[in-house]
């Protein structure tokens, strides 16, 4: 049926034998897809090819049906009427990754992310519940920082293939390994087979398109029926170890399947060259160059030969402002999302820093804000403390002068704790009232012994000023 054919094509893409595919783990398949393999498997199957014809209740949405959730007794879809395969009242959709809670997702919502460096994302269109057909970078597009070219949606390198065959830490062997081993023209070193089924020797220029040669510390290649073919060669007076792979086939009639130990078609074998038909051939990028010229430097080319525009440029030719994306994969984002992005940027770049600054000023005692508040309070207190201290000093002076003129004996009596020098020092202290608080003033008066002397004259003024403060 349709799905078995799809699986068979998947097997051919994986270049494994049927037996190997049978034992292949889901993890290996997922890893293969993440690298860009099996691109056609992401597309919707053609419902016209289904065996048995159209039927409401078979689980496939066919011509004339709005939805199909299976038989009525097995349908669990709240958006679909199982009896006649129509949408329930108020529902816009029932199936598809661009359908949520019976409503179409907004245009620009990503529905399929890139599976690798050579794949492109797809976005909901806002008009269909299904994700657009999968597209990828046009063959010949640069990838792996210019070390490789995209081919059928995959970025193929010798390094990647060594990792797939040998696991972590594997690297391509010296060029001399490819040239020496693949010149043998046998099962362990060749450039494929001829029309008679005989192994072909590789020309020196084609050596990197034959059997892959790697360096690896692993005991054996990955795979139950794969064995290591180890060779040691001398180049420039130095011994170099080469490790190839041979996969045993236990079934007849599999000689036409590609050898998984061969370098994959599309792998870069030189500047402007790729492996094709086991030869290192000039890569013709005419279609790519023509397409890129139409994109005005604001996008890349997809597998349909159309421009996939960067954000901010409109398809089909990326020369006008727009939302990005392509005519094949949908818009990158809609206007609402643009507003959301702007709002988030404003929040993170303006509002959040302002909130953090206010929090710092409020909580941290050494902040400028706290210093400013402290200085303001100090100035406010000094405004009222200074008159008090000045009044006290004046009271002291007047009182002592009166003692000196009217009661000399009293002056002499007080000289044991009040001398002219001490009086001068005290008044100097009191005159710098902007540095003293009221409490400090009172402490100064008490410690100098002046309290009993000036109290009758100054107490009313001090009480009044204290109440004001």
Short mmCIF file of C-alpha atoms in Angstrom, two decimals:
data_model
loop_
_atom_site.label_atom_id
_atom_site.label_comp_id
_atom_site.label_asym_id
_atom_site.label_seq_id
_atom_site.Cartn_x
_atom_site.Cartn_y
_atom_site.Cartn_z
CA UNK A 1 0.00 0.00 0.00
CA UNK A 2 0.91 3.67 0.07
CA UNK A 3 2.71 3.60 3.42
CA UNK A 4 4.72 0.48 2.68
CA UNK A 5 5.94 2.21 -0.48
CA UNK A 6 6.94 5.21 1.60
CA UNK A 7 8.85 2.99 4.01
CA UNK A 8 10.59 1.30 1.10
CA UNK A 9 11.69 4.67 -0.27
CA UNK A 10 12.88 5.58 3.19
CA UNK A 11 14.98 2.43 3.20
CA UNK A 12 16.53 3.39 -0.12
CA UNK A 13 17.34 6.84 1.21
CA UNK A 14 18.95 5.32 4.26
CA UNK A 15 21.03 3.14 1.91
CA UNK A 16 20.65 0.18 4.24
CA UNK A 17 19.65 -3.32 3.24
CA UNK A 18 16.14 -4.50 4.12
CA UNK A 19 17.53 -6.70 6.88
CA UNK A 20 19.47 -3.82 8.37
CA UNK A 21 16.43 -1.52 8.24
CA UNK A 22 14.40 -4.17 10.06
CA UNK A 23 16.84 -4.03 12.99
CA UNK A 24 17.35 -0.26 12.80
CA UNK A 25 16.38 1.56 15.98
CA UNK A 26 14.03 4.52 16.21
CA UNK A 27 16.90 6.58 17.57
CA UNK A 28 18.95 6.01 14.43
CA UNK A 29 15.99 6.97 12.24
CA UNK A 30 15.37 10.14 14.24
CA UNK A 31 19.05 11.01 14.01
CA UNK A 32 18.91 10.52 10.23
CA UNK A 33 15.87 12.75 9.89
CA UNK A 34 17.46 15.47 12.04
CA UNK A 35 20.36 15.60 9.60
CA UNK A 36 17.92 16.26 6.75
CA UNK A 37 17.29 12.75 5.44
CA UNK A 38 13.95 11.48 4.10
CA UNK A 39 12.59 14.89 3.16
CA UNK A 40 9.66 13.52 1.13
CA UNK A 41 8.33 11.72 4.20
CA UNK A 42 7.30 15.05 5.72
CA UNK A 43 4.79 15.74 2.93
CA UNK A 44 1.12 14.75 2.95
CA UNK A 45 0.40 11.58 0.94
CA UNK A 46 -1.80 11.77 -2.15
CA UNK A 47 -5.23 10.63 -0.97
CA UNK A 48 -6.28 9.74 -4.53
CA UNK A 49 -3.86 6.81 -4.44
CA UNK A 50 -5.54 5.09 -1.48
CA UNK A 51 -6.61 1.50 -2.09
CA UNK A 52 -10.35 0.85 -1.70
CA UNK A 53 -11.66 4.23 -2.84
CA UNK A 54 -13.25 7.04 -0.87
CA UNK A 55 -15.13 6.24 2.30
CA UNK A 56 -16.26 8.36 5.24
CA UNK A 57 -14.88 6.76 8.37
CA UNK A 58 -11.56 5.44 7.02
CA UNK A 59 -9.59 8.15 8.85
CA UNK A 60 -8.39 9.93 5.69
CA UNK A 61 -9.74 13.30 4.55
CA UNK A 62 -10.63 12.75 0.89
CA UNK A 63 -12.29 14.88 -1.78
CA UNK A 64 -15.72 16.03 -0.62
CA UNK A 65 -14.89 15.54 3.08
CA UNK A 66 -14.17 18.32 5.57
CA UNK A 67 -12.80 15.89 8.13
CA UNK A 68 -12.62 12.18 8.90
CA UNK A 69 -12.11 10.92 12.44
CA UNK A 70 -12.94 7.28 11.77
CA UNK A 71 -16.08 5.35 12.55
CA UNK A 72 -18.62 6.99 14.92
CA UNK A 73 -17.83 4.54 17.72
CA UNK A 74 -14.10 5.28 17.56
CA UNK A 75 -14.08 9.03 16.81
CA UNK A 76 -12.61 11.18 19.59
CA UNK A 77 -12.38 14.42 17.63
CA UNK A 78 -14.70 17.11 19.03
CA UNK A 79 -14.45 19.18 15.85
CA UNK A 80 -15.74 16.54 13.41
CA UNK A 81 -19.10 14.86 12.82
CA UNK A 82 -18.18 11.22 12.34
CA UNK A 83 -21.50 10.35 10.69
CA UNK A 84 -21.03 12.51 7.60
CA UNK A 85 -17.39 13.70 7.84
CA UNK A 86 -18.32 17.38 8.18
CA UNK A 87 -17.10 19.99 10.64
CA UNK A 88 -19.21 20.72 13.69
CA UNK A 89 -20.90 24.11 13.95
CA UNK A 90 -18.38 26.87 14.65
CA UNK A 91 -15.37 24.70 13.84
CA UNK A 92 -12.87 25.87 11.23
CA UNK A 93 -10.85 22.67 11.14
CA UNK A 94 -10.48 19.27 12.74
CA UNK A 95 -7.06 17.96 11.69
CA UNK A 96 -3.57 19.20 10.98
CA UNK A 97 -0.74 20.84 12.90
CA UNK A 98 -2.10 24.29 11.98
CA UNK A 99 -5.41 23.51 13.72
CA UNK A 100 -5.89 24.04 17.45
CA UNK A 101 -9.15 23.71 19.38
CA UNK A 102 -11.11 23.62 16.10
CA UNK A 103 -9.62 26.96 15.00
CA UNK A 104 -6.95 27.75 12.42
CA UNK A 105 -3.67 28.93 13.87
CA UNK A 106 -2.49 32.40 12.95
CA UNK A 107 -0.47 32.88 9.79
CA UNK A 108 3.23 32.83 10.57
CA UNK A 109 3.04 30.17 13.29
CA UNK A 110 5.90 27.74 12.72
CA UNK A 111 4.53 24.27 12.00
CA UNK A 112 7.72 22.46 10.96
CA UNK A 113 11.18 23.53 12.06
CA UNK A 114 14.34 22.95 10.00
CA UNK A 115 15.58 19.36 10.23
CA UNK A 116 19.17 20.37 9.50
CA UNK A 117 21.38 23.11 8.15
CA UNK A 118 20.06 22.53 4.62
CA UNK A 119 16.38 22.48 5.55
CA UNK A 120 13.99 25.43 5.76
CA UNK A 121 11.16 26.03 8.26
CA UNK A 122 7.50 26.02 7.23
CA UNK A 123 4.76 28.24 8.66
CA UNK A 124 0.99 28.07 8.88
CA UNK A 125 -0.72 30.16 6.22
CA UNK A 126 -3.81 31.00 8.26
CA UNK A 127 -6.01 29.50 5.53
CA UNK A 128 -5.23 25.78 5.82
CA UNK A 129 -5.04 23.42 8.80
CA UNK A 130 -2.09 21.62 7.20
CA UNK A 131 1.54 22.62 7.17
CA UNK A 132 2.84 23.54 3.69
CA UNK A 133 4.82 20.89 1.79
CA UNK A 134 8.39 20.51 2.96
CA UNK A 135 11.03 22.51 1.08
CA UNK A 136 14.76 22.80 1.64
CA UNK A 137 17.76 24.70 0.31
CA UNK A 138 18.38 24.33 -3.39
CA UNK A 139 21.12 21.84 -4.29
CA UNK A 140 24.51 23.52 -4.33
CA UNK A 141 23.79 25.92 -1.48
CA UNK A 142 26.78 26.29 0.81
CA UNK A 143 26.68 24.65 4.26
CA UNK A 144 29.02 23.62 7.07
CA UNK A 145 30.75 27.03 6.89
CA UNK A 146 31.60 26.53 3.23
CA UNK A 147 33.01 23.02 3.68
CA UNK A 148 30.11 21.32 1.92
CA UNK A 149 27.12 21.73 -0.38
CA UNK A 150 23.48 20.97 0.25
CA UNK A 151 22.12 18.00 -1.68
CA UNK A 152 18.51 16.78 -1.37
CA UNK A 153 18.19 18.71 1.87
CA UNK A 154 21.29 17.21 3.47
CA UNK A 155 24.69 18.74 4.19
CA UNK A 156 26.95 15.87 3.16
CA UNK A 157 30.57 15.69 4.31
CA UNK A 158 33.16 12.96 4.73
CA UNK A 159 33.27 13.88 8.43
CA UNK A 160 29.55 13.27 8.85
CA UNK A 161 29.71 9.89 7.14
CA UNK A 162 32.61 8.74 9.29
CA UNK A 163 30.63 9.70 12.39
CA UNK A 164 27.60 7.79 11.12
CA UNK A 165 29.65 4.66 10.43
CA UNK A 166 32.04 4.71 13.39
CA UNK A 167 30.49 6.92 16.05
CA UNK A 168 31.90 9.67 18.22
CA UNK A 169 35.43 10.88 17.48
CA UNK A 170 35.69 9.45 13.95
CA UNK A 171 37.36 11.57 11.26
CA UNK A 172 38.17 11.18 7.57
CA UNK A 173 41.49 9.51 6.88
CA UNK A 174 44.42 11.02 4.98
CA UNK A 175 43.82 11.61 1.25
CA UNK A 176 46.45 8.96 0.56
CA UNK A 177 44.15 6.36 2.16
CA UNK A 178 41.39 7.13 -0.35
CA UNK A 179 43.82 7.02 -3.28
CA UNK A 180 45.61 3.81 -2.29
CA UNK A 181 42.69 1.71 -1.01
CA UNK A 182 40.20 2.68 -3.73
CA UNK A 183 42.68 1.97 -6.50
CA UNK A 184 42.38 -1.76 -5.71
CA UNK A 185 39.05 -2.19 -7.45
CA UNK A 186 37.81 -4.91 -5.09
CA UNK A 187 35.05 -5.27 -2.48
CA UNK A 188 37.08 -3.30 0.07
CA UNK A 189 38.17 -0.42 -2.16
CA UNK A 190 36.35 0.68 -5.32
CA UNK A 191 34.30 3.31 -7.12
CA UNK A 192 31.19 1.18 -7.50
CA UNK A 193 30.41 -1.47 -10.10
CA UNK A 194 30.25 -1.47 -13.87
CA UNK A 195 27.37 -2.73 -16.02
CA UNK A 196 28.60 -6.28 -15.57
CA UNK A 197 28.62 -6.11 -11.81
CA UNK A 198 32.40 -5.94 -11.50
CA UNK A 199 34.09 -3.54 -9.07
CA UNK A 200 35.69 -0.50 -10.66
CA UNK A 201 39.04 0.99 -9.72
CA UNK A 202 39.02 4.65 -8.77
CA UNK A 203 41.05 7.18 -10.68
CA UNK A 204 43.11 9.40 -8.40
CA UNK A 205 40.80 12.34 -9.08
CA UNK A 206 37.76 10.24 -8.12
CA UNK A 207 39.27 8.54 -5.06
CA UNK A 208 37.28 10.58 -2.54
CA UNK A 209 34.05 9.37 -4.15
CA UNK A 210 34.79 5.67 -3.57
CA UNK A 211 34.85 3.74 -0.30
CA UNK A 212 34.92 6.06 2.70
CA UNK A 213 38.17 5.89 4.70
CA UNK A 214 38.20 7.01 8.32
CA UNK A 215 40.28 7.28 11.49
CA UNK A 216 38.53 5.86 14.57
CA UNK A 217 39.37 4.31 17.93
CA UNK A 218 36.20 2.17 17.85
CA UNK A 219 36.62 -1.61 17.67
CA UNK A 220 34.21 -2.00 14.77
CA UNK A 221 31.77 0.03 12.69
CA UNK A 222 28.19 0.55 13.79
CA UNK A 223 25.76 -2.09 12.51
CA UNK A 224 25.46 -5.80 13.22
CA UNK A 225 26.64 -6.95 9.79
CA UNK A 226 29.39 -4.36 9.25
CA UNK A 227 33.09 -5.19 9.63
CA UNK A 228 36.21 -3.07 9.64
CA UNK A 229 38.72 -3.20 6.79
CA UNK A 230 41.98 -1.88 8.24
CA UNK A 231 44.89 -0.90 6.02
CA UNK A 232 48.27 0.66 6.79
CA UNK A 233 50.02 2.66 4.08
CA UNK A 234 53.16 4.77 3.89
CA UNK A 235 53.06 8.36 2.68
CA UNK A 236 55.96 10.76 2.97
CA UNK A 237 57.87 8.21 5.04
CA UNK A 238 55.09 8.05 7.63
CA UNK A 239 52.78 5.12 8.29
CA UNK A 240 49.10 6.02 8.10
CA UNK A 241 46.23 3.82 9.27
CA UNK A 242 43.08 3.67 7.15
CA UNK A 243 39.78 2.16 8.24
CA UNK A 244 37.14 1.19 5.70
CA UNK A 245 33.78 -0.54 6.12
CA UNK A 246 32.36 -3.64 4.52
CA UNK A 247 28.71 -4.64 5.01
CA UNK A 248 27.87 -8.32 4.46
CA UNK A 249 24.71 -9.10 2.48
CA UNK A 250 23.03 -12.37 3.41
CA UNK A 251 20.24 -12.21 0.82
CA UNK A 252 20.34 -12.62 -2.93
CA UNK A 253 19.24 -9.92 -5.32
CA UNK A 254 20.64 -7.03 -3.28
CA UNK A 255 23.58 -6.23 -5.49
CA UNK A 256 21.79 -3.21 -6.97
CA UNK A 257 21.50 -1.45 -3.59
CA UNK A 258 24.16 1.19 -2.83
CA UNK A 259 26.99 0.15 -0.52
CA UNK A 260 26.68 2.08 2.78
CA UNK A 261 30.49 2.15 2.90
CA UNK A 262 30.63 4.28 -0.26
CA UNK A 263 30.86 8.07 -0.16
CA UNK A 264 27.33 9.44 -0.60
CA UNK A 265 26.25 11.20 -3.78
CA UNK A 266 26.39 14.97 -3.38
CA UNK A 267 29.41 14.96 -1.04
CA UNK A 268 31.88 17.75 -1.75
CA UNK A 269 35.09 16.29 -3.20
CA UNK A 270 36.78 19.54 -4.27
CA UNK A 271 36.12 23.21 -4.79
CA UNK A 272 33.03 23.43 -6.98
CA UNK A 273 32.91 19.63 -7.29
CA UNK A 274 30.66 16.91 -5.87
CA UNK A 275 30.49 13.12 -6.05
CA UNK A 276 28.12 11.90 -8.76
CA UNK A 277 28.03 8.39 -10.23
CA UNK A 278 31.19 7.59 -8.22
CA UNK A 279 33.09 10.38 -9.95
CA UNK A 280 34.21 13.78 -8.67
CA UNK A 281 32.42 16.02 -11.13
CA UNK A 282 32.04 19.74 -11.61
CA UNK A 283 28.90 20.85 -9.83
CA UNK A 284 26.56 22.84 -12.04
CA UNK A 285 25.03 25.57 -9.91
CA UNK A 286 23.42 27.47 -12.78
CA UNK A 287 19.92 27.19 -11.32
CA UNK A 288 21.14 28.29 -7.91
CA UNK A 289 23.00 31.30 -9.27
CA UNK A 290 20.01 32.38 -11.35
CA UNK A 291 17.65 32.03 -8.40
CA UNK A 292 19.91 33.94 -5.99
CA UNK A 293 20.08 36.81 -8.46
CA UNK A 294 16.29 37.12 -8.18
CA UNK A 295 16.41 37.28 -4.37
CA UNK A 296 18.26 40.63 -4.30
CA UNK A 297 20.61 39.50 -1.54
CA UNK A 298 17.77 39.29 0.99
CA UNK A 299 17.08 35.56 0.99
CA UNK A 300 18.07 32.05 -0.09
CA UNK A 301 16.70 29.66 -2.69
CA UNK A 302 14.49 26.70 -1.85
CA UNK A 303 14.17 23.35 -3.59
CA UNK A 304 11.38 24.68 -5.81
CA UNK A 305 13.65 27.40 -7.18
CA UNK A 306 11.82 30.16 -5.28
CA UNK A 307 13.24 32.76 -2.92
CA UNK A 308 12.88 32.17 0.81
CA UNK A 309 13.12 35.75 2.08
CA UNK A 310 14.74 36.91 5.30
CA UNK A 311 12.56 38.52 7.97
CA UNK A 312 11.57 41.98 6.88
CA UNK A 313 11.41 41.18 3.15
CA UNK A 314 8.45 40.03 1.11
CA UNK A 315 8.34 37.10 -1.32
CA UNK A 316 8.53 36.27 -4.12
CA UNK A 317 11.70 38.32 -4.84
CA UNK A 318 12.64 39.83 -1.46
CA UNK A 319 12.99 43.35 -2.89
CA UNK A 320 10.11 44.91 -0.92
CA UNK A 321 9.53 45.16 2.84
CA UNK A 322 7.42 42.31 4.19
CA UNK A 323 7.13 39.43 6.64
CA UNK A 324 9.70 37.04 5.17
CA UNK A 325 9.29 33.39 4.12
CA UNK A 326 8.34 32.18 0.65
CA UNK A 327 5.36 31.44 -1.56
CA UNK A 328 5.91 27.76 -0.70
CA UNK A 329 6.49 27.76 3.05
CA UNK A 330 4.21 30.57 4.23
CA UNK A 331 4.97 33.91 5.93
CA UNK A 332 7.57 34.00 8.68
CA UNK A 333 5.37 36.10 10.98
CA UNK A 334 2.22 38.18 10.88
CA UNK A 335 1.64 41.79 11.85
CA UNK A 336 0.35 40.84 15.29
CA UNK A 337 3.54 38.95 15.95
CA UNK A 338 5.57 41.97 14.85
CA UNK A 339 3.76 44.04 17.46
CA UNK A 340 4.37 41.35 20.05
CA UNK A 341 8.08 41.29 19.26
CA UNK A 342 8.29 45.09 19.53
CA UNK A 343 6.41 44.99 22.83
CA UNK A 344 8.70 42.34 24.25
CA UNK A 345 11.79 44.25 23.15
CA UNK A 346 10.47 47.42 24.82
CA UNK A 347 9.72 45.51 28.01
CA UNK A 348 13.16 43.92 28.20
CA UNK A 349 15.20 46.92 27.04
CA UNK A 350 13.33 49.75 28.82
CA UNK A 351 10.82 48.64 31.46
CA UNK A 352 12.86 45.85 33.07
CA UNK A 353 16.06 47.95 33.49
CA UNK A 354 13.98 50.78 34.99
CA UNK A 355 12.35 48.43 37.51
CA UNK A 356 15.72 46.95 38.47
CA UNK A 357 17.17 50.45 38.95
CA UNK A 358 14.28 51.49 41.20
CA UNK A 359 14.66 48.29 43.23
CA UNK A 360 18.37 48.96 43.64
CA UNK A 361 17.78 52.54 44.75
CA UNK A 362 15.12 51.51 47.24
CA UNK A 363 16.84 48.49 48.78
CA UNK A 364 20.57 49.29 48.67
CA UNK A 365 21.59 51.72 51.44
CA UNK A 366 24.68 52.96 49.55
CA UNK A 367 22.72 53.92 46.43
CA UNK A 368 22.56 57.50 45.17
CA UNK A 369 18.85 57.58 46.00
CA UNK A 370 19.43 56.76 49.69
CA UNK A 371 22.28 59.27 49.91
CA UNK A 372 20.05 61.95 48.42
CA UNK A 373 17.20 61.17 50.86
CA UNK A 374 19.61 61.14 53.81
CA UNK A 375 21.10 64.49 52.84
CA UNK A 376 17.63 65.98 52.39
CA UNK A 377 16.54 64.83 55.87
CA UNK A 378 19.78 66.17 57.36
CA UNK A 379 19.26 69.57 55.78
CA UNK A 380 15.67 69.61 57.06
CA UNK A 381 16.82 68.93 60.62
CA UNK A 382 19.65 71.46 60.47
CA UNK A 383 17.12 74.10 59.42
CA UNK A 384 15.59 73.84 62.90
CA UNK A 385 18.65 72.81 64.93
CA UNK A 386 20.79 75.78 63.91
CA UNK A 387 18.55 78.44 65.56
CA UNK A 388 18.47 76.39 68.75
CA UNK A 389 22.24 76.14 68.94
CA UNK A 390 22.69 79.81 68.12
CA UNK A 391 20.21 80.76 70.84
CA UNK A 392 21.98 78.58 73.38
CA UNK A 393 25.34 80.09 72.53
CA UNK A 394 23.86 83.58 72.82
CA UNK A 395 22.30 82.70 76.16
CA UNK A 396 25.65 81.47 77.47
CA UNK A 397 27.43 84.60 76.36
CA UNK A 398 24.83 86.99 77.77
CA UNK A 399 24.64 85.10 81.03
CA UNK A 400 28.39 85.08 81.60
CA UNK A 401 28.72 88.72 80.70
CA UNK A 402 26.01 89.55 83.21
CA UNK A 403 27.87 87.57 85.84
CA UNK A 404 31.04 89.41 85.05
CA UNK A 405 29.43 92.86 85.38
CA UNK A 406 26.94 92.33 88.15
CA UNK A 407 28.20 89.40 90.16
CA UNK A 408 31.98 89.09 89.97
CA UNK A 409 32.02 86.57 92.75
CA UNK A 410 29.56 84.38 90.86
CA UNK A 411 31.86 84.60 87.87
CA UNK A 412 34.79 83.52 89.98
CA UNK A 413 32.61 80.79 91.47
CA UNK A 414 31.89 79.44 88.01
CA UNK A 415 35.43 79.80 86.72
CA UNK A 416 36.32 76.34 88.01
CA UNK A 417 34.10 74.84 85.32
CA UNK A 418 33.71 77.75 82.87
CA UNK A 419 36.85 79.49 81.66
CA UNK A 420 36.97 82.02 78.81
CA UNK A 421 38.90 79.55 76.69
CA UNK A 422 36.34 76.81 77.23
CA UNK A 423 33.57 79.24 76.51
CA UNK A 424 35.18 80.18 73.21
CA UNK A 425 35.61 76.53 72.27
CA UNK A 426 32.00 75.78 73.10
CA UNK A 427 30.67 78.65 71.05
CA UNK A 428 32.82 77.61 68.11
CA UNK A 429 31.34 74.15 68.34
CA UNK A 430 27.85 75.52 68.57
CA UNK A 431 28.37 77.84 65.60
CA UNK A 432 28.90 74.91 63.22
CA UNK A 433 25.40 73.73 63.86
CA UNK A 434 24.92 72.45 60.35
CA UNK A 435 27.06 69.48 61.37
CA UNK A 436 25.24 68.73 64.62
CA UNK A 437 21.88 67.30 65.50
CA UNK A 438 19.84 68.54 68.45
CA UNK A 439 20.81 65.49 70.48
CA UNK A 440 24.50 66.22 69.91
CA UNK A 441 23.96 69.81 71.03
CA UNK A 442 22.42 68.74 74.31
CA UNK A 443 25.20 66.20 74.86
CA UNK A 444 27.81 68.92 74.31
CA UNK A 445 26.15 71.25 76.79
CA UNK A 446 25.96 68.54 79.42
CA UNK A 447 29.53 67.31 79.03
CA UNK A 448 30.97 70.84 79.27
CA UNK A 449 29.18 71.58 82.54
CA UNK A 450 27.12 74.44 81.16
CA UNK A 451 23.72 72.88 81.65
CA UNK A 452 23.00 74.30 85.16
CA UNK A 453 24.22 77.69 84.04
CA UNK A 454 22.25 78.21 80.84
CA UNK A 455 19.18 76.17 81.64
CA UNK A 456 17.02 79.02 83.00
CA UNK A 457 17.60 81.16 79.92
CA UNK A 458 17.55 78.50 77.17
CA UNK A 459 15.12 75.79 78.22
CA UNK A 460 11.98 77.45 76.86
CA UNK A 461 13.61 78.07 73.47
CA UNK A 462 14.96 74.51 73.27
CA UNK A 463 11.59 73.01 74.11
CA UNK A 464 9.92 75.16 71.47
CA UNK A 465 12.42 74.29 68.74
CA UNK A 466 12.33 70.58 69.64
CA UNK A 467 8.58 70.55 69.22
CA UNK A 468 8.95 72.12 65.78
CA UNK A 469 11.51 69.54 64.70
#
